[in-house]
Coordinates of C-alpha atoms and ligand atoms in Angstrom, one line a residue:
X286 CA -51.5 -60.9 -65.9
X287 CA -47.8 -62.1 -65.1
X288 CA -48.3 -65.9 -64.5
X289 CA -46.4 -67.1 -61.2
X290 CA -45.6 -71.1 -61.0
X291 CA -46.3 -72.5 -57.6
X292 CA -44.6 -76.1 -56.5
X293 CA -46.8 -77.4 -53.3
X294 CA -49.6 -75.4 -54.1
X295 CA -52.1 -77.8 -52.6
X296 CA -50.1 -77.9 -49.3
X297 CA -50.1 -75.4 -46.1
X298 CA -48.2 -72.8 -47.1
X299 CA -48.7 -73.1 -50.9
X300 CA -52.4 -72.7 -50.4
X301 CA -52.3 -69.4 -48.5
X302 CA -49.9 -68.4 -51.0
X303 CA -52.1 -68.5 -54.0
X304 CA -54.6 -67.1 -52.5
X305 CA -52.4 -64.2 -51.7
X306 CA -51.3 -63.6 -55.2
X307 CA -54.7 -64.3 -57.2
X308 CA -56.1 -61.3 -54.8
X309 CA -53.1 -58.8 -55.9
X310 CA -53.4 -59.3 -59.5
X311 CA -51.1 -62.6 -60.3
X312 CA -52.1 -65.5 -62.7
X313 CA -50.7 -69.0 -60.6
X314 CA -50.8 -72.4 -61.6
X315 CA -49.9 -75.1 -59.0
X316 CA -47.2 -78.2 -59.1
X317 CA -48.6 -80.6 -56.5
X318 CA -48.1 -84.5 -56.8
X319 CA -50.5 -85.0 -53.5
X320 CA -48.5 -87.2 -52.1
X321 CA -48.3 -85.3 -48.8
X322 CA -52.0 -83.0 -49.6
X323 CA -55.4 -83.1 -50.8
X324 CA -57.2 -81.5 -53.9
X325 CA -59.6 -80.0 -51.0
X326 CA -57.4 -76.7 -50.7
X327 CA -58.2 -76.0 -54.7
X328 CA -61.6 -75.5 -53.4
X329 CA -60.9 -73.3 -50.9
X330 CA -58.7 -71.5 -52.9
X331 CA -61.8 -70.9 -55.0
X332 CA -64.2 -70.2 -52.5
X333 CA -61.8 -67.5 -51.0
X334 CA -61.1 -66.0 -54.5
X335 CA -63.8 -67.0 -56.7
X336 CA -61.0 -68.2 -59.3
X337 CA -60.6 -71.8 -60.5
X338 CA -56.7 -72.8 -59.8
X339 CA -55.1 -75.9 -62.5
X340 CA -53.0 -78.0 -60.3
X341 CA -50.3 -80.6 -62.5
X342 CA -50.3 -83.9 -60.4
X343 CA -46.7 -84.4 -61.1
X344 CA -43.8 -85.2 -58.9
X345 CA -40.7 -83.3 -59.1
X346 CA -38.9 -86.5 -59.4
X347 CA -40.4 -86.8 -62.9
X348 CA -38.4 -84.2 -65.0
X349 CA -40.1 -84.8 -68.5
X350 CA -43.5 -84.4 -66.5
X351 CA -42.5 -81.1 -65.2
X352 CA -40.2 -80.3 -68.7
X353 CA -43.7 -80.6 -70.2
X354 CA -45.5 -78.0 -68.0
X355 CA -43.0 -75.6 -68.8
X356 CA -43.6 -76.4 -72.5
X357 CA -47.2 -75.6 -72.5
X358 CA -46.8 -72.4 -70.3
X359 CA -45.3 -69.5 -72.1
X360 CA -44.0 -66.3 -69.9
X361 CA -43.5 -67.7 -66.6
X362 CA -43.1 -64.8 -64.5
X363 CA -41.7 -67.0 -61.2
X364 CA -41.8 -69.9 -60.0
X365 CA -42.5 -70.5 -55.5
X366 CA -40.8 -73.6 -54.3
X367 CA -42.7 -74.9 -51.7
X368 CA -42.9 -78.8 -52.6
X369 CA -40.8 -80.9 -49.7
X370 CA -40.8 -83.0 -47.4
X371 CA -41.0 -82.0 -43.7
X372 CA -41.5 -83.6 -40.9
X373 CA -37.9 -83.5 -38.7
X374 CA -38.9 -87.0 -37.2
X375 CA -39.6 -88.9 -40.3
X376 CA -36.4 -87.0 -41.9
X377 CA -34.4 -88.7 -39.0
X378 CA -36.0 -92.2 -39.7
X379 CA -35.6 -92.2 -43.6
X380 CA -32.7 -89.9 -44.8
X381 CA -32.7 -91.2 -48.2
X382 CA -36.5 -90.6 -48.9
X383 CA -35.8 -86.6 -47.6
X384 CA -32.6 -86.2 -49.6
X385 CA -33.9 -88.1 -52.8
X386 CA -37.4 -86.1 -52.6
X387 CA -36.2 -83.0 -51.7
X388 CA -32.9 -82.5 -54.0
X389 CA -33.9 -84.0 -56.9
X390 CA -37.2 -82.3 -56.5
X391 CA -35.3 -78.6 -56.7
X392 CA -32.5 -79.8 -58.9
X393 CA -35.4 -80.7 -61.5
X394 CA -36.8 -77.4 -61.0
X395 CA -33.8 -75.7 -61.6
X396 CA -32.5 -77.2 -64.9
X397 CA -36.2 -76.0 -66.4
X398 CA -35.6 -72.2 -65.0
X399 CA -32.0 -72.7 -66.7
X400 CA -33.7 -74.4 -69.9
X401 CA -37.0 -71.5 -70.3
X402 CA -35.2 -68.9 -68.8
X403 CA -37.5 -68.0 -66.2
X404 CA -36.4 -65.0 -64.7
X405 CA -37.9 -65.0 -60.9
X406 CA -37.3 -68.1 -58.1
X407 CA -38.4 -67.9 -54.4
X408 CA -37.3 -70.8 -52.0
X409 CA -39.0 -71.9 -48.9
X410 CA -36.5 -72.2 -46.4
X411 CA -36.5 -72.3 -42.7
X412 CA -35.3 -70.7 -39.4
X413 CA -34.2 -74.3 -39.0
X414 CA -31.0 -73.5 -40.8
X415 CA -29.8 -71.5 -37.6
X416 CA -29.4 -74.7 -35.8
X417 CA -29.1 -73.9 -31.7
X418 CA -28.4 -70.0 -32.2
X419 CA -26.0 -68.4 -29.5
X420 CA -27.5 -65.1 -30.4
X421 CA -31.2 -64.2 -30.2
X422 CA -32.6 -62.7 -32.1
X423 CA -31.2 -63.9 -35.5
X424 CA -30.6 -62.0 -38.4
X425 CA -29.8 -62.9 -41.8
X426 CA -26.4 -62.6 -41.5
X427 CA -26.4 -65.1 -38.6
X428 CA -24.4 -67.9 -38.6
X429 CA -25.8 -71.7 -39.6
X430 CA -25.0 -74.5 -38.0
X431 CA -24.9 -78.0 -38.6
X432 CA -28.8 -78.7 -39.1
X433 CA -29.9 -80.9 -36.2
X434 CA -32.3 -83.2 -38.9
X435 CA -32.2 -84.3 -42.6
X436 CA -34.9 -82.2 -43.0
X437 CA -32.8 -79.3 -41.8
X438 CA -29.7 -80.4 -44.4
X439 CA -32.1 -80.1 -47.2
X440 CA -32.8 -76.5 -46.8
X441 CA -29.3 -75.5 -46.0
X442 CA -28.3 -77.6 -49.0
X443 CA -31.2 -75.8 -51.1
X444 CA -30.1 -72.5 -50.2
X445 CA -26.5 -73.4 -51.4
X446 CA -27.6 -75.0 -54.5
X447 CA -29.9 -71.6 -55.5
X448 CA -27.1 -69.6 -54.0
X449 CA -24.7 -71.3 -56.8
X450 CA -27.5 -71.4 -59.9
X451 CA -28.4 -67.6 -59.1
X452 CA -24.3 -66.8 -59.3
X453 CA -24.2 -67.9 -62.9
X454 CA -27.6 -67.8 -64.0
X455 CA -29.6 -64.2 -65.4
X456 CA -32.4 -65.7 -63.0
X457 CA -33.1 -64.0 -59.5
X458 CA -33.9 -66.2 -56.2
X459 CA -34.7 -65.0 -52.9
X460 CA -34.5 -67.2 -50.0
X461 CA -37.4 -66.9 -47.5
X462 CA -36.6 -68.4 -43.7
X463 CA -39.8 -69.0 -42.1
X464 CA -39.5 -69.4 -38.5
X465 CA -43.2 -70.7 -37.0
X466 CA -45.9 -71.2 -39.4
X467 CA -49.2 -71.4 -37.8
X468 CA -53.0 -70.5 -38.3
X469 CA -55.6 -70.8 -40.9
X470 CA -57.1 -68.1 -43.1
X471 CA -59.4 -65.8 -41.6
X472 CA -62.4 -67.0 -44.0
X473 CA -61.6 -70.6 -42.4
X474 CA -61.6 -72.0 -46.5
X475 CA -58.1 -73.1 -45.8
X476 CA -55.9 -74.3 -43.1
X477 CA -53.3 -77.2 -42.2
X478 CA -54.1 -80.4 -43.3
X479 CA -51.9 -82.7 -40.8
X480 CA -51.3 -86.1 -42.3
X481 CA -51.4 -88.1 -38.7
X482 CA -50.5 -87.9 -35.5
X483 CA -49.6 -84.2 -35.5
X484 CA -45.5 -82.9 -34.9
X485 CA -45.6 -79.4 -34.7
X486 CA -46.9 -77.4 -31.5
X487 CA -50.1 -75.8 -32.5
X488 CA -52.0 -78.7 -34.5
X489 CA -51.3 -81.2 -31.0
X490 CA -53.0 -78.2 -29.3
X491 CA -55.7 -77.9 -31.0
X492 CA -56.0 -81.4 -31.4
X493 CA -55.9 -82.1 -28.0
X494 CA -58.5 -79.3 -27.4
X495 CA -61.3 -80.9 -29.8
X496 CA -60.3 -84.7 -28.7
X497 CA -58.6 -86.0 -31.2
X498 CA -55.9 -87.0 -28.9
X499 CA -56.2 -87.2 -25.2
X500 CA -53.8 -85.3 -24.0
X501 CA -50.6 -83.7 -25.7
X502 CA -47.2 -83.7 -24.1
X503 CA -44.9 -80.2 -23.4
X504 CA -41.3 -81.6 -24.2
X505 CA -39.8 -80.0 -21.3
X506 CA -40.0 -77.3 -19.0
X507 CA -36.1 -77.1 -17.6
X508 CA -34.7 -75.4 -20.4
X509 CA -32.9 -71.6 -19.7
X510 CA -35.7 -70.0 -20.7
X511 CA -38.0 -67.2 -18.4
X512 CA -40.4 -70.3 -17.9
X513 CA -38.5 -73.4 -19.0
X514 CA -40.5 -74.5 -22.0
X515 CA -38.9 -73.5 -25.3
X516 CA -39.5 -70.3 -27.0
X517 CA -40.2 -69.7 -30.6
X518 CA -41.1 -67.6 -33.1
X519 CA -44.9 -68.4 -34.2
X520 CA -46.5 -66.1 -37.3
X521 CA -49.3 -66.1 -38.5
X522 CA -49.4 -68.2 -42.3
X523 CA -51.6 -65.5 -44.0
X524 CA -48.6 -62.9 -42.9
X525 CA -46.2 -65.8 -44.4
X526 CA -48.2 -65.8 -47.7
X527 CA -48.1 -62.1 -48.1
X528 CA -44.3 -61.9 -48.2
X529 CA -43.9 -64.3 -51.1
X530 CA -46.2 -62.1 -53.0
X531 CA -44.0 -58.4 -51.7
X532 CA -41.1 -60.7 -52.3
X533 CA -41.9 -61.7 -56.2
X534 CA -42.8 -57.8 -56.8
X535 CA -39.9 -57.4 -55.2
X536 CA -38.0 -59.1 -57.9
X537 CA -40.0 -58.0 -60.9
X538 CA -39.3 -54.5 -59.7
X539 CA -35.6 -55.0 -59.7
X540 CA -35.1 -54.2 -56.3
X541 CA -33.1 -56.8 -55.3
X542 CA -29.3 -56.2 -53.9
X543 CA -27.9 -59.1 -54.9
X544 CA -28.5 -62.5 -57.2
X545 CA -29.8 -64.3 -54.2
X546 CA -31.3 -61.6 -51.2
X547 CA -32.3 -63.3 -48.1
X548 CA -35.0 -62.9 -45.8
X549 CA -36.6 -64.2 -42.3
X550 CA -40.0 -64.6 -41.8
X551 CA -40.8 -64.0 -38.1
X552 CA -42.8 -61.3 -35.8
X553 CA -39.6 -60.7 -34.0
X554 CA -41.3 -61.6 -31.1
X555 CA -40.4 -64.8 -28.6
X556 CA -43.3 -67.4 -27.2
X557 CA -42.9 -70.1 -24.9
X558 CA -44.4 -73.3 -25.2
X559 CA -46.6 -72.8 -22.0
X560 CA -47.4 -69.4 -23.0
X561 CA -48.4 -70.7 -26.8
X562 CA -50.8 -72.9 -24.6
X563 CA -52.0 -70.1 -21.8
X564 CA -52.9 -68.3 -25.4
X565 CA -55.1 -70.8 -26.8
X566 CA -56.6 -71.6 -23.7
X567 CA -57.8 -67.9 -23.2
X568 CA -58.8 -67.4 -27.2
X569 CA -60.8 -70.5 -26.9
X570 CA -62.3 -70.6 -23.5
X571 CA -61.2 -74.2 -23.2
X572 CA -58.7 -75.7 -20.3
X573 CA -56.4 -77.4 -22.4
X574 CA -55.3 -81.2 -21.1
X575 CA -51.2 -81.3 -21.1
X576 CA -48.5 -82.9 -19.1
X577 CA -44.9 -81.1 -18.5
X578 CA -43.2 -84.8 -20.7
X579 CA -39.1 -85.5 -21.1
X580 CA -37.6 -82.9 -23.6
X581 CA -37.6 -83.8 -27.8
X582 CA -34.5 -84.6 -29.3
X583 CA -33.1 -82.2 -31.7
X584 CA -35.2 -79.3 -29.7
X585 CA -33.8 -75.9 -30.8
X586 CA -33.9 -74.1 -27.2
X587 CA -34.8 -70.5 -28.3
X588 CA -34.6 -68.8 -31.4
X589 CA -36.9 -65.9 -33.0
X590 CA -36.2 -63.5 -35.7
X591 CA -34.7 -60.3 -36.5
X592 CA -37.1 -59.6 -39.4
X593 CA -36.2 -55.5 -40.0
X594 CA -34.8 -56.2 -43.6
X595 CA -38.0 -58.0 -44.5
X596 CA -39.6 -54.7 -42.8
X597 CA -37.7 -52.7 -44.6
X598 CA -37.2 -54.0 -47.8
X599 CA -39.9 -56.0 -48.6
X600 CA -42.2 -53.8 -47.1
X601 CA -43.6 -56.1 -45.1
X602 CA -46.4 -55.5 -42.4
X603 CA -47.6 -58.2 -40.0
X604 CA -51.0 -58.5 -39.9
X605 CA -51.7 -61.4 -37.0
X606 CA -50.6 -61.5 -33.6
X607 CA -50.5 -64.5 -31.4
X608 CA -54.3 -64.7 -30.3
X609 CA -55.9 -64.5 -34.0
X610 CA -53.1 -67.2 -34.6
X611 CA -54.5 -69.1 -32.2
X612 CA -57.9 -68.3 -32.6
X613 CA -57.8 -69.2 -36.5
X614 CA -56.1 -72.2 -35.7
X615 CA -58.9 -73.5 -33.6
X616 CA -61.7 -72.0 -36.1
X617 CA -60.1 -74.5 -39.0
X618 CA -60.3 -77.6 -36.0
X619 CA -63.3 -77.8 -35.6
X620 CA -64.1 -77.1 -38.9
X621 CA -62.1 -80.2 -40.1
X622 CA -64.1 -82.5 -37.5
X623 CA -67.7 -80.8 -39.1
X624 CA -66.3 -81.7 -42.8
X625 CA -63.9 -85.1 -41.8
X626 CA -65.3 -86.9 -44.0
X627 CA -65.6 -84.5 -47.3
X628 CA -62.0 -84.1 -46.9
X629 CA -60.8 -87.6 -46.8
X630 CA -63.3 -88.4 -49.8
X631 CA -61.4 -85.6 -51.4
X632 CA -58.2 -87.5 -50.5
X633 CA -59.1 -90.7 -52.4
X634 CA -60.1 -88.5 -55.1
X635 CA -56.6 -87.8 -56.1
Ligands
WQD8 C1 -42.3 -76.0 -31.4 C2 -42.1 -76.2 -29.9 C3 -41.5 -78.5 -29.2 C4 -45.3 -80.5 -30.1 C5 -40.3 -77.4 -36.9 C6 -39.3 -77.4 -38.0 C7 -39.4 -76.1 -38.8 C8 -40.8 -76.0 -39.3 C9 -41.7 -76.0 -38.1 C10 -41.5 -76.8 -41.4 C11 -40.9 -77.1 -29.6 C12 -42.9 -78.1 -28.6 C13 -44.3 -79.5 -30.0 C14 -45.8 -81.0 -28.9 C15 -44.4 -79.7 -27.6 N1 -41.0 -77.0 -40.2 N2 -43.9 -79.1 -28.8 N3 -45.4 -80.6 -27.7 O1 -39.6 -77.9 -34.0 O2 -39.8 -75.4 -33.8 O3 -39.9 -76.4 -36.0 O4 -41.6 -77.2 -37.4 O5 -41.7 -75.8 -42.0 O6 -38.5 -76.1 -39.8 O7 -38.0 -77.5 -37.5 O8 -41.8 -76.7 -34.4 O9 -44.1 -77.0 -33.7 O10 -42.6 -79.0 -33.8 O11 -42.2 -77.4 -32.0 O12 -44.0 -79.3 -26.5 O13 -46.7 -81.9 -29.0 O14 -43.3 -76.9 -29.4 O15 -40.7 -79.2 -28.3 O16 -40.3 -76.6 -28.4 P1 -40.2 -76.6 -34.4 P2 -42.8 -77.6 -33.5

């Protein structure tokens, strides 16, 4: 079985990734220094798949920890570059922290592809690298802009860095911009494990829902947009998972047009805030407690994705719309408030 290297494999994405790749035929071992996730997805991973995943507890930071994994693993097919910081907030607050974890992290990673020769790299990147777009929807040829958070530089800054390695290097990268990650696995073994007060849209929803916080806040509804909340592109993270898996085939299959291909990762369809919420409210046949708040700094207005050359290239299929997004995101709630306390004894594991 080609063996596939995964960096953040106990996180969100990382997680559903894995399982996507044990179930078409991949071996995986997993990078993950838990500082930002628990050893609990490992056990969901095997619950889902039935297969036992080894997870190194090394940092990225810590190049002869990782120089050592490589030693010990011959024939690494590809390595999935998840591990980062990312949360825009905390970015904002401590720069250093993002551009110390997250550079160092990949530039670590990339002088042991350049030392074993490993032929395959996929980068997690992010629609965040758009910035404000004039033109909606966005393809890959869109133009950047100036990212709007630390957070944001370090995947622009990623994507040059691979963009460079890949130019002079045998290996082959692909860059994957996510727009919207949300959900939980259908078998509710896996899902996002928010560390605090939750950022993102769909964890304060269904937080709020199951009251864990009172009430959540919709940062603005006086923005051009057909009902003045914000408007994204949310997809499903199983349908996420499954492109990292076409996209690694992808590379072993020499399909590739160039060193570095790029792709986004949306439906290609747009969703307000307040129709994110009207969504959850009807999947889960709760009223949902929310007050119209001031808008949130750094606030992208409207962006979702052109994703035809993932469609067509890839051979990508979406799998989830908006309501089993929703409705596996509030599944994997309450399951976290049944099993609270098994996770966070799996946290002081670590
Ligand atoms: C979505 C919309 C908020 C919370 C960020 C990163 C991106 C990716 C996903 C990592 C916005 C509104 C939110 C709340 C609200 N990160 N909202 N009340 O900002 O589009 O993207 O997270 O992979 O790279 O930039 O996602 O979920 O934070 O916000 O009204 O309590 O929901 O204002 O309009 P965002 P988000």
């Amino acid at each position: 079985m080609k063996k596939i290297l995964v960096t953040g494999g106990c996180g969100y994405i990382g997680s559903h990734t894995i399982v996507d790749l044990l179930e078409n035929g991949f071996d995986v071992i997993s990078v993950d220094d838990n500082s930002r996730s628990t050893r609990y997805a490992l056990s969901g991973i095997e619950k889902i798949t039935g297969k036992k995943i080894k997870n190194y507890t090394v940092d990225l930071k810590s190049f002869d920890d990782l120089y050592a994994i490589f030693q010990e693993h011959e024939n690494i097919e590809g390595i999935i570059h998840f591990a980062a910081y990312k949360a825009v907030g905390e970015s904002v607050a401590a720069p250093l922290l993002y551009y110390e974890n997250n550079m160092f992290g990949l530039i670590n990673l990339l002088k042991c592809v350049k030392e074993f020769s490993i032929p395959h790299f996929v980068f997690s990147s992010s629609c965040t690298v758009y910035g404000n777009p004039d033109i909606i929807p966005v393809t890959e040829q869109s133009p950047t802009k100036p990212a709007e958070s630390p957070y944001g530089a370090t995947k622009q800054m990623g994507e040059r860095i691979i963009q460079d390695f890949s130019a002079v290097e045998k290996t082959k990268s692909i860059l994957l911009r996510y727009f919207n990650p949300v959900g939980a696995h259908p078998s509710n073994e896996i899902g996002e494990l928010p560390l605090g007060k939750p950022m993102n849209l769909v964890p304060a929803i269904t937080q709020t829902a199951i009251g864990k916080l009172p009430k959540m806040l919709v940062y603005g509804n006086d923005y051009d947009t057909r009902d003045g909340s914000c408007l994204r592109d949310y997809i499903h993270v199983s349908d996420i998972a499954h492109a990292h898996t076409l996209a690694i085939q992808y590379l072993i299959n020499q399909k590739n047009k160039t060193q570095c291909d790029i792709f986004n990762l949306g439906t290609g369809n747009g969703v307000t805030v307040l129709e994110a919420i009207k969504t959850f409210e009807e999947v889960s046949g709760t009223k949902l407690n929310y007050e119209i708040g001031p808008r949130r700094a750094g606030d992208v207005i409207a962006i979702y994705a052109n994703n035809d050359c993932a469609v067509q290239e890839l051979g990508w299929k979406i799998q989830f719309g908006l309501k089993d997004m929703m409705q596996t995101a509030w599944a994997w709630e309450q399951k976290l408030k049944k099993e609270e306390n098994l996770i966070k004894q799996q946290a002081v594991l670590n």
